[in-house]
Coordinates of C-alpha atoms in Angstrom, one line a residue:
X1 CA -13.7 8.7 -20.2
X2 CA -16.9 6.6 -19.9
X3 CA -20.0 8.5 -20.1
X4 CA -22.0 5.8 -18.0
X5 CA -23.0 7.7 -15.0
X6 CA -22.3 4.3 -12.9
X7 CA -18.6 3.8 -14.4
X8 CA -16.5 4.4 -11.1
X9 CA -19.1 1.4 -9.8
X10 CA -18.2 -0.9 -12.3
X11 CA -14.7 -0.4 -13.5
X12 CA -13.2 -2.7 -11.1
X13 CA -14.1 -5.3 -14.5
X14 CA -12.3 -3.0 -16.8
X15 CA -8.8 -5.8 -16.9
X16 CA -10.0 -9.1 -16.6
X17 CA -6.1 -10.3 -16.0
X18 CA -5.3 -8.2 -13.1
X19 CA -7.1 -7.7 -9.9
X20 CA -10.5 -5.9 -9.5
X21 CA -10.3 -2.3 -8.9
X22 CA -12.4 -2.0 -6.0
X23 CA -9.0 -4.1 -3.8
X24 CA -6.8 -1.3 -5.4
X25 CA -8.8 1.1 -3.3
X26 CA -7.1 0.0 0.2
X27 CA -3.4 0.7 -1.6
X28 CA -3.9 4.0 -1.4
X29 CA -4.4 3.4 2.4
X30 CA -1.9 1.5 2.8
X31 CA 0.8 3.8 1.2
X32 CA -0.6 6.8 3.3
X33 CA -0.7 5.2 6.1
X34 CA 3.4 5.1 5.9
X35 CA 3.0 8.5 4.7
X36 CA 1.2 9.5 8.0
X37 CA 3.9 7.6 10.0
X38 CA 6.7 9.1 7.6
X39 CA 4.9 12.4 8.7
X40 CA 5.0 11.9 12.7
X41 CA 8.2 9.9 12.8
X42 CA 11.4 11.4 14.0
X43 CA 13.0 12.5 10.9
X44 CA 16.3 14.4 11.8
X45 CA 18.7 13.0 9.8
X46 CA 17.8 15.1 6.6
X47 CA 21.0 14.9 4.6
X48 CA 20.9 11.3 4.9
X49 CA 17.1 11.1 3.2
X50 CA 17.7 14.4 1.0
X51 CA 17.6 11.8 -2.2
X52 CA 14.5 9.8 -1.0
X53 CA 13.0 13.8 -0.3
X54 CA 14.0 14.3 -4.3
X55 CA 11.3 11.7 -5.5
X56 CA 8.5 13.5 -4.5
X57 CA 6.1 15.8 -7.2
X58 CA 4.5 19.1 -6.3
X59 CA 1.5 20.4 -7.2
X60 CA 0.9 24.7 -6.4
X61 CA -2.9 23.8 -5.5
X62 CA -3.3 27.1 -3.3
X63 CA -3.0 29.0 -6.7
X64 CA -6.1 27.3 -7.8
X65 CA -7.5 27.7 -4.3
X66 CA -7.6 31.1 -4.0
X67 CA -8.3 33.0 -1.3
X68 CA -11.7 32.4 0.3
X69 CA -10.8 29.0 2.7
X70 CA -12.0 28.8 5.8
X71 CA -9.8 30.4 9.0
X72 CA -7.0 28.4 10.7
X73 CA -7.9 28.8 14.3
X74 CA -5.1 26.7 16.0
X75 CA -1.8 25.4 15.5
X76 CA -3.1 21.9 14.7
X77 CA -1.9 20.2 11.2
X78 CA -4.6 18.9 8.8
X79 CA -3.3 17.0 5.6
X80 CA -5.5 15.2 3.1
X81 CA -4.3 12.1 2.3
X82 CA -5.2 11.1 -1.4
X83 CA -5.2 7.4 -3.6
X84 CA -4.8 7.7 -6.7
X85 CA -5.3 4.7 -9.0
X86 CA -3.2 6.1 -11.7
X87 CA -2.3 3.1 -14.6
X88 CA 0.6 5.8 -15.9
X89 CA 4.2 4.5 -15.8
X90 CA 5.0 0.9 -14.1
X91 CA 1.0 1.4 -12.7
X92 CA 0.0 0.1 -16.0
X93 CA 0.3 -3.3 -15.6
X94 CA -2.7 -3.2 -12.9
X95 CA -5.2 -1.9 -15.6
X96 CA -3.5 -2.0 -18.9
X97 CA -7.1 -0.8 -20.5
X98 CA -7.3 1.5 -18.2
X99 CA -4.1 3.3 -18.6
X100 CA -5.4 6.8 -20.3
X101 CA -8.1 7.3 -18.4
X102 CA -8.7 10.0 -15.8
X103 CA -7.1 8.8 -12.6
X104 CA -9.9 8.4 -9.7
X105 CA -9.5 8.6 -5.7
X106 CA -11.9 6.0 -3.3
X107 CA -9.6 7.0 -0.6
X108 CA -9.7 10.4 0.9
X109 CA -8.5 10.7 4.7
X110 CA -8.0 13.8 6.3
X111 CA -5.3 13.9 9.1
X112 CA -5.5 15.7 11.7
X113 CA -2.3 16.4 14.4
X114 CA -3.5 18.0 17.5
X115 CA -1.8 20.8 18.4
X116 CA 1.6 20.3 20.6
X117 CA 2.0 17.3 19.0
X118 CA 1.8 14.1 20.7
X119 CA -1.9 13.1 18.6
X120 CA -3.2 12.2 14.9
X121 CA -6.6 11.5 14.0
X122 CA -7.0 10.1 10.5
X123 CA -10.5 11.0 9.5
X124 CA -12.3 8.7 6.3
X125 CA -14.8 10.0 3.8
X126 CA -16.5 7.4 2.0
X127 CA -16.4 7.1 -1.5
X128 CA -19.8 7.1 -1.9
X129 CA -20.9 9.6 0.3
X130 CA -22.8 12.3 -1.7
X131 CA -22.7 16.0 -0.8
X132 CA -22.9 19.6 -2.5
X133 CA -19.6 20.1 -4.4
X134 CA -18.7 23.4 -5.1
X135 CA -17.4 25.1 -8.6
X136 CA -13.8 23.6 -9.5
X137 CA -11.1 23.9 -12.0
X138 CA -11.3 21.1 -13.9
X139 CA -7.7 19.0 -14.8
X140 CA -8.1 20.6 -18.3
X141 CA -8.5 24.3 -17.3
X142 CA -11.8 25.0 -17.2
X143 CA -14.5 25.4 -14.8
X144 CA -16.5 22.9 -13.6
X145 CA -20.1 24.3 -12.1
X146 CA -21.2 23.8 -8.6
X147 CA -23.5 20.6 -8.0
X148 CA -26.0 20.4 -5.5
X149 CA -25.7 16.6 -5.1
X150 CA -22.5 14.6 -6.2
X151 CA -20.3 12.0 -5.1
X152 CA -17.2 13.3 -3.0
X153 CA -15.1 10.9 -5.3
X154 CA -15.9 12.3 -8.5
X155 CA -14.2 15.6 -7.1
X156 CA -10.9 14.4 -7.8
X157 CA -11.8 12.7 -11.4
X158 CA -13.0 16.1 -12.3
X159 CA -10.2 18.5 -10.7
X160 CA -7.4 16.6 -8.9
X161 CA -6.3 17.1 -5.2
X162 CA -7.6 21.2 -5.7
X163 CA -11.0 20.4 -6.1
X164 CA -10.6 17.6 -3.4
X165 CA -9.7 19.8 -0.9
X166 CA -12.2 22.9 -1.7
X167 CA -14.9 20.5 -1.5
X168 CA -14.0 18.9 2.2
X169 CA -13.2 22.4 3.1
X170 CA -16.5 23.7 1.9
X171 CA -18.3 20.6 3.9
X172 CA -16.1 20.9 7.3
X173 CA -15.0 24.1 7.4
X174 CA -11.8 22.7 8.5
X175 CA -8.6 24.4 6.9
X176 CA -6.7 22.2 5.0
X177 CA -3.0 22.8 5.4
X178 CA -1.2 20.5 3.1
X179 CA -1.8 17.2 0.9
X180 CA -0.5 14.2 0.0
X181 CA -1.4 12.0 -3.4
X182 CA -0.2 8.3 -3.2
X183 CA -0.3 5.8 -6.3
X184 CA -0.2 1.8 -5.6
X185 CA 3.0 1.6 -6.8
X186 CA 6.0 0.4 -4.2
X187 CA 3.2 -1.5 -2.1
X188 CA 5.0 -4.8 -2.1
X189 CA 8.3 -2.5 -1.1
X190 CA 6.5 -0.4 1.9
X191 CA 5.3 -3.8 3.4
X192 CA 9.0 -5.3 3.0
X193 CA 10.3 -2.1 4.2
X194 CA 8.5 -2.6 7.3
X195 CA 9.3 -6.4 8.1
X196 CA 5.6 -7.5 7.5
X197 CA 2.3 -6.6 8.6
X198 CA 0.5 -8.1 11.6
X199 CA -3.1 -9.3 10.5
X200 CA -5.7 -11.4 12.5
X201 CA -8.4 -13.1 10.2
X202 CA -11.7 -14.2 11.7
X203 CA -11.7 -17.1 9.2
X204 CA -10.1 -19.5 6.6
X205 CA -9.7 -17.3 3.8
X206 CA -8.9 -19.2 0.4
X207 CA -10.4 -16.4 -2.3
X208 CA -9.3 -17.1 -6.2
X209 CA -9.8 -13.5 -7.6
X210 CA -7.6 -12.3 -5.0
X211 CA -5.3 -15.0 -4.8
X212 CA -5.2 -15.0 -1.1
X213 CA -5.2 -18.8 1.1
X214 CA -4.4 -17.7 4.6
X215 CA -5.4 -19.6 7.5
X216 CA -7.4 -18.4 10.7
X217 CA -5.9 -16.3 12.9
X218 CA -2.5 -14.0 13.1
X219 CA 0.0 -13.5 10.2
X220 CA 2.8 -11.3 9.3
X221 CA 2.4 -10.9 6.0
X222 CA 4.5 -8.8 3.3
X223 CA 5.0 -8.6 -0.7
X224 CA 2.6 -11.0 -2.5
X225 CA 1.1 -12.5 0.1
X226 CA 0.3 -8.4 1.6
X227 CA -1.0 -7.8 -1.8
X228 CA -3.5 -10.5 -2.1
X229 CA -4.7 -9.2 1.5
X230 CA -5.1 -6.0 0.2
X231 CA -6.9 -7.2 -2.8
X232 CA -9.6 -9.8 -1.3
X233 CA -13.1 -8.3 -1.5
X234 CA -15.2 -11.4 -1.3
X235 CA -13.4 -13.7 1.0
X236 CA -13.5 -11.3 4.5
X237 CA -16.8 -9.3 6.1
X238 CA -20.0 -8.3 4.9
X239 CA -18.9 -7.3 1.6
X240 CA -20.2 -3.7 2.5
X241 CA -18.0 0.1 2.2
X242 CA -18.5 0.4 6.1
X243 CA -16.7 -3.3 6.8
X244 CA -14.3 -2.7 4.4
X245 CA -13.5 0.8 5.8
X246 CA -12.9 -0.6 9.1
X247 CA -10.7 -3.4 7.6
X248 CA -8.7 -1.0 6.1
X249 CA -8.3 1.4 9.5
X250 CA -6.8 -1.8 11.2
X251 CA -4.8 -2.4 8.7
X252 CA -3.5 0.9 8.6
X253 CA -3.1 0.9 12.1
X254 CA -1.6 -2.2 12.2
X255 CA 1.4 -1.1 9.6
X256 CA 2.2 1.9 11.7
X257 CA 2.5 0.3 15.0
X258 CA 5.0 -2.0 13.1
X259 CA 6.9 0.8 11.6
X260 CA 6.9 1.6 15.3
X261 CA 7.9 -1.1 17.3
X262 CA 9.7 -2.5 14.7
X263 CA 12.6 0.2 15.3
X264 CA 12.2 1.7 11.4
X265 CA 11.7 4.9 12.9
X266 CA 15.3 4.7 14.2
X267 CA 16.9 3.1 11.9
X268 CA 18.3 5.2 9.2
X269 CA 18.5 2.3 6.6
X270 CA 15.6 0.6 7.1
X271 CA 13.7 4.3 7.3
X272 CA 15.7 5.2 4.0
X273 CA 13.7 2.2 2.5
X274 CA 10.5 3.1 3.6
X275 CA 10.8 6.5 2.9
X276 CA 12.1 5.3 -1.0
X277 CA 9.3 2.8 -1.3
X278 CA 7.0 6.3 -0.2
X279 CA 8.1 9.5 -1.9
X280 CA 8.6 7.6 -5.0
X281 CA 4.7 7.7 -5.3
X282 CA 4.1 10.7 -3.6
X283 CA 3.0 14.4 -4.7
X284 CA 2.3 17.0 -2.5
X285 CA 1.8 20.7 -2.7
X286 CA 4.4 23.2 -3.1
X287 CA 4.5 24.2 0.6
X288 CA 5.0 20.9 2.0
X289 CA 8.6 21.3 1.4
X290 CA 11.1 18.6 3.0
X291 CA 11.9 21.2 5.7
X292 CA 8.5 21.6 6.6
X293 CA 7.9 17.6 6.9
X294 CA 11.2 17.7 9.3
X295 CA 9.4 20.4 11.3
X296 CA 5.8 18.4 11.5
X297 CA 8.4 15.3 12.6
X298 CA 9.9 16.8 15.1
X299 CA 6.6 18.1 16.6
X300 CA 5.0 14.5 16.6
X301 CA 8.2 12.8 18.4
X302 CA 5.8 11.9 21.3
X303 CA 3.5 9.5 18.9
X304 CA 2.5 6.3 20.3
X305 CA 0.1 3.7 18.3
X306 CA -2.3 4.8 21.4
X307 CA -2.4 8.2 20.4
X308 CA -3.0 7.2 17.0
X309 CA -7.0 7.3 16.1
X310 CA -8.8 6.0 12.9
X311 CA -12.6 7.3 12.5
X312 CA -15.3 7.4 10.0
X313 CA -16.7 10.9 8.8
X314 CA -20.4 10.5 10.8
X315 CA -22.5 9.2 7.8
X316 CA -24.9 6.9 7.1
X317 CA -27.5 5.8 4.6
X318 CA -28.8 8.5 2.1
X319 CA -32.6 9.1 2.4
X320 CA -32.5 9.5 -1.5
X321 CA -30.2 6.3 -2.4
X322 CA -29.8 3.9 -0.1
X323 CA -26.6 3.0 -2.2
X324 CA -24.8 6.2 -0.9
X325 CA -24.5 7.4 2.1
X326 CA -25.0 11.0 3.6
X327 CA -23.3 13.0 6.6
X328 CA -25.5 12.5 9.7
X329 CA -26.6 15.7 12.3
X330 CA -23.4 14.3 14.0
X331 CA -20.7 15.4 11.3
X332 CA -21.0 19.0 12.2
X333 CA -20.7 18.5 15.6
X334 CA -17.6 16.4 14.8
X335 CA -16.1 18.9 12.4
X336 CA -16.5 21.8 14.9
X337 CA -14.3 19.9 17.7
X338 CA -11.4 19.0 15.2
X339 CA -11.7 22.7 13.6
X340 CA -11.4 23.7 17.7
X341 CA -9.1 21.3 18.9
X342 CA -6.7 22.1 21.7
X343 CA -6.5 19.1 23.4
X344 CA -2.9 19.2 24.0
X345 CA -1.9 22.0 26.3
X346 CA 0.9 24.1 25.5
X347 CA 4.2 23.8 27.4
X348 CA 4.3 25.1 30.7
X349 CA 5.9 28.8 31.1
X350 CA 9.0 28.8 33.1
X351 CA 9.1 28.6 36.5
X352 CA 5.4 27.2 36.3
X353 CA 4.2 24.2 38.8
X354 CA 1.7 22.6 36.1
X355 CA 2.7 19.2 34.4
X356 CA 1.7 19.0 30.7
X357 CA -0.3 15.6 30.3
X358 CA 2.5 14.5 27.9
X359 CA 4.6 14.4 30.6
X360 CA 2.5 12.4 33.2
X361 CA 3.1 8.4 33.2
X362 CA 0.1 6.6 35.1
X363 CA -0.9 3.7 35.4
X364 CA -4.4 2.4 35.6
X365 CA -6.2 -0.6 37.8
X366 CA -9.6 -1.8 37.1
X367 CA -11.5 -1.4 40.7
X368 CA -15.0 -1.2 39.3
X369 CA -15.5 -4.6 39.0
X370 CA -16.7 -4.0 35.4
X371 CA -14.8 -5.9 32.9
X372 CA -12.8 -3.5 30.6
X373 CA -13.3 -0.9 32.2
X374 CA -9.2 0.1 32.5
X375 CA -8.5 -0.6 29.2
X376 CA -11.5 2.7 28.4
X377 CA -10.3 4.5 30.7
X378 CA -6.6 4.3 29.6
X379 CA -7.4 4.8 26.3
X380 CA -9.1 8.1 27.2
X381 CA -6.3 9.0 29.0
X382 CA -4.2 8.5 25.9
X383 CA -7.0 10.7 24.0
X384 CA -5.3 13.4 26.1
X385 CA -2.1 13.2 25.8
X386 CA -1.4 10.8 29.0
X387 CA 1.5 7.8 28.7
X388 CA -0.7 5.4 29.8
X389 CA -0.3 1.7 30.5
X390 CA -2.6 -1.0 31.8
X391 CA -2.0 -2.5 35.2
X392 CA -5.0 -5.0 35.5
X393 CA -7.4 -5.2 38.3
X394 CA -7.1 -3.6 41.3
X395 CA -6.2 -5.9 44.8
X396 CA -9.9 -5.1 45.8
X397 CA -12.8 -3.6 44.9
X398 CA -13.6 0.1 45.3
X399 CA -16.5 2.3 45.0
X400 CA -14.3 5.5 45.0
X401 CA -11.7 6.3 42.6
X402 CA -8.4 6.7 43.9
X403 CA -4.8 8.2 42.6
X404 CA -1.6 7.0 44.5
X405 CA 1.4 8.1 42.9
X406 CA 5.5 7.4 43.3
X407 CA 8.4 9.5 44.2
X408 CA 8.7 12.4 42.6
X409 CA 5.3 12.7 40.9
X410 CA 3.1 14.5 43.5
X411 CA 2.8 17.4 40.5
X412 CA 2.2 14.8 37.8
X413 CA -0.6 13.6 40.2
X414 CA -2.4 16.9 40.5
X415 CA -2.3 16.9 36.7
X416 CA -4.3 14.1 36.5
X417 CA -6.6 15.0 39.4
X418 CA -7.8 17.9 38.0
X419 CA -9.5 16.3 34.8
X420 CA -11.6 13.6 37.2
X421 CA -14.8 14.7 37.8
X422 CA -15.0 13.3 41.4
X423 CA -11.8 14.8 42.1
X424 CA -10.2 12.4 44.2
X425 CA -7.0 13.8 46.7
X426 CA -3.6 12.4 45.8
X427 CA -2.1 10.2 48.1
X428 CA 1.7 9.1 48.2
X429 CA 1.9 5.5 48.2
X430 CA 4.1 4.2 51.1
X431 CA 5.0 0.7 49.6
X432 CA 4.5 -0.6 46.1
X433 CA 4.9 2.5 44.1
X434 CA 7.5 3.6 41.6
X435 CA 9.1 6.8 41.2
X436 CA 7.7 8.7 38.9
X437 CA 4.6 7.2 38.7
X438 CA 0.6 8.0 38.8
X439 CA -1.4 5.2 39.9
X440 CA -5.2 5.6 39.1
X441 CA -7.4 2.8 40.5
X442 CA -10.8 2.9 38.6
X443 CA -13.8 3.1 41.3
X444 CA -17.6 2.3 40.7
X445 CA -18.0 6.0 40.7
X446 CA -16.0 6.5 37.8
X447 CA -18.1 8.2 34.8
X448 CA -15.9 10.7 32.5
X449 CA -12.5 12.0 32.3
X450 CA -12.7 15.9 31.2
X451 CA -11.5 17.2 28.7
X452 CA -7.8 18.7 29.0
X453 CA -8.7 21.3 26.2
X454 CA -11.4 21.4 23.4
X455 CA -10.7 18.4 22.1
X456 CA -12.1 15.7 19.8
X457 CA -14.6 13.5 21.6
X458 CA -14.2 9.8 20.8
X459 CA -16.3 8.6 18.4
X460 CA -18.8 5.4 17.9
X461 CA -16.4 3.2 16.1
X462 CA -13.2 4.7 16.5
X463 CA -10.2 2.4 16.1
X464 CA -6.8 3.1 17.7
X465 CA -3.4 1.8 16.1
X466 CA -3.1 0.0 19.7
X467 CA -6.1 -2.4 19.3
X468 CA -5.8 -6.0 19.4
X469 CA -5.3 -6.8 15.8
X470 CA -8.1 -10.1 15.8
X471 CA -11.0 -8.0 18.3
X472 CA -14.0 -7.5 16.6
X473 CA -15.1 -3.9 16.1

């Protein structure tokens, strides 16, 4: 491997034929983001996929682990999602001069499935972001010594997924459950698989190095032409890791609420050639057997692109470099309420009266007369497990919030009641209401929804699967 210090900045001009590396960085996003949905799909019908199930490697990393990992305090799910820009096998053609070096990762996302199911949190750690790394077996078998300052990506170049996930663990505290390592190969296959992937570009975009000429505004775009997106670095935003990191949320977002409403899901052969396209560039650990994913799928049947949130790792710029970034005094903070979350209730006992918020459909008007604010408010609702869908403005102002609700959902009402702060009393709506159904018009007093558990506040940034693909972050 290179000995310049700066080499993971400047291989992207290792292959001057194919594409820079830096635009291989969102493949790995791309490919785990149909990991992710793989993961929280419905995935019953194992005999059918037992081949596609066949392609995936294993790695025993909790062997080189060990045992002193922070405590799992919950029944929540965290998986580290890994890019690998391996140039081995039909890779090599992206980096021919590249092809025996030691494979890197500029993508790292931790997802996190609240507990109950019904909620994922996909959780990005820059590439650059420096932090203490601890010792590591290194790919060779030795051991690599602690560093007080390093970048979190040189973790895996040193040790693989192991010394990737003893290192987030030893930052967050967070126990990580499983892993999954995705190469860029099958790309053009997961974006075919999927019909396409809904884009919105802010501009004309006509970039040589990336070979992308798209026009203003929304496309559906798949194999080359999905490529090329994926690939620009020059020709959309700033240029900077935080623009590109949000591109890469939405676009992650965007290819799972395709999967979604596209029906792929549900259908076995179109799900049979995603889930090829996947596993065939996927390794996991040893645990993360095909019974376990058919467990974790079955748990997360309740997913809806609203329950699905994309943040940023609270960083910023490093006092010492202000080409890295560092973890802020709000990361802690952060990792504390995913280590603690409980934000979905567990199912009611028998013969209990409570609803479960994953059972309660409600619907919200916008009475405050502030523009947006039922679109917030729904999507806090969703934060907790709600079914949530917009209704618009309200008939008429109000200054007080107010919850009407349909046949049939007087308990579903309370439900929702309970977690408003001015604890409005539920009223049955005598014309215009439908059965089963919470109404909540938004008043001027509105100011927070409580939390239904622990829970993971939302975050400055955040980006939900749901959003309008061309809005501006």
């Amino acid at each position: 491997m290179n000995s310049n210090p700066m080499y993971m900045e400047y291989v992207d001009d290792a292959d001057p034929q194919p594409a820079p590396r830096r635009g291989w960085r969102i493949l790995g996003w791309v490919c785990i983001g149909l990991s992710a949905v793989m993961v929280v799909g419905s995935l019953t019908a194992y005999g059918l996929y037992r081949q596609a199930f066949g392609n995936i490697s294993h790695e025993d990393v909790n062997a080189q682990l060990g045992p002193n990992r922070p405590k799992k305090l919950n029944s929540a799910m965290n998986i580290l999602m890994l890019g690998s820009d391996t140039r081995e096998g039909a890779n090599s053609k992206y980096g021919r001069s590249m092809k025996n070096e030691v494979p890197r990762s500029d993508t790292m996302i931790l997802l996190h499935l609240s507990p109950g199911g019904g909620q994922a949190m996909g959780i990005s750690f820059p590439r650059d972001l420096m932090v203490r790394m601890p010792s590591c077996k290194s790919r060779k078998g030795g051991t690599i010594p602690a560093q007080t300052r390093a970048q979190i990506n040189s973790a895996f170049s040193n040790g693989g997924a192991a010394c990737v996930i003893k290192t987030i663990e030893s930052i967050s505290n967070i126990r990580i459950d499983h892993f999954m390592q995705v190469d860029f190969n099958g790309f053009k296959a997961i974006t075919s698989a999927v019909g396409g992937v809904p884009v919105c570009l802010p501009k004309d975009v006509n970039d040589p190095k990336s070979k992308l000429k798209l026009s203003r505004g929304k496309h559906k775009i798949k194999g080359e032409t999905a490529l090329a997106y994926v690939r620009v670095r020059h020709g959309l935003g700033d240029g900077s890791d935080t623009d590109r990191i949000k591109r890469q949320q939405k676009f992650m977002g965007s290819l799972a609420g395709q999967a979604m409403s596209a029906g792929v899901l549900s259908n076995p052969r179109r799900m049979l050639q995603l889930m090829n396209a996947v596993t065939k560039s996927l390794t996991t650990d040893k645990e993360l057997t095909p019974q376990v994913m058919m467990d974790i799928g079955k748990e997360m049947q309740g997913m809806t692109t609203g329950k699905l949130r994309f943040v940023t790792v609270p960083s910023g710029p490093d006092p010492m470099d202000p080409n890295r970034v560092a973890l802020t005094t709000a990361a802690q903070p952060f990792f504390s309420a995913v280590r603690n979350d409980k934000t979905v209730p567990k199912e009611p006992k028998p013969g209990a009266t409570k609803i479960p918020p994953s059972q309660v459909r409600v619907r919200v008007y916008n009475g405050s007369g502030i523009d947006g604010q039922a679109g917030r408010v729904a999507s806090d609702l969703e934060s907790q497990g709600f079914q949530v869908t917009v209704g618009g403005n309200a008939p008429a102002p109000t200054t007080v919030t107010k919850v009407m609700y349909g046949a049939g959902a007087d308990q579903q009402a309370q439900t929702l009641t309970a977690l408003i702060p001015s604890k409005p009393q539920a009223a049955a709506r005598t014309t215009g209401g439908t059965p089963g159904l919470v109404d909540l018009i938004v008043g001027q007093d509105w100011t927070n929804l409580k939390s239904a558990g622990a829970g993971i506040p939302k975050q400055q940034g955040e980006i939900r699967a749901s959003d309008d693909i061309c809005k501006e972050s």
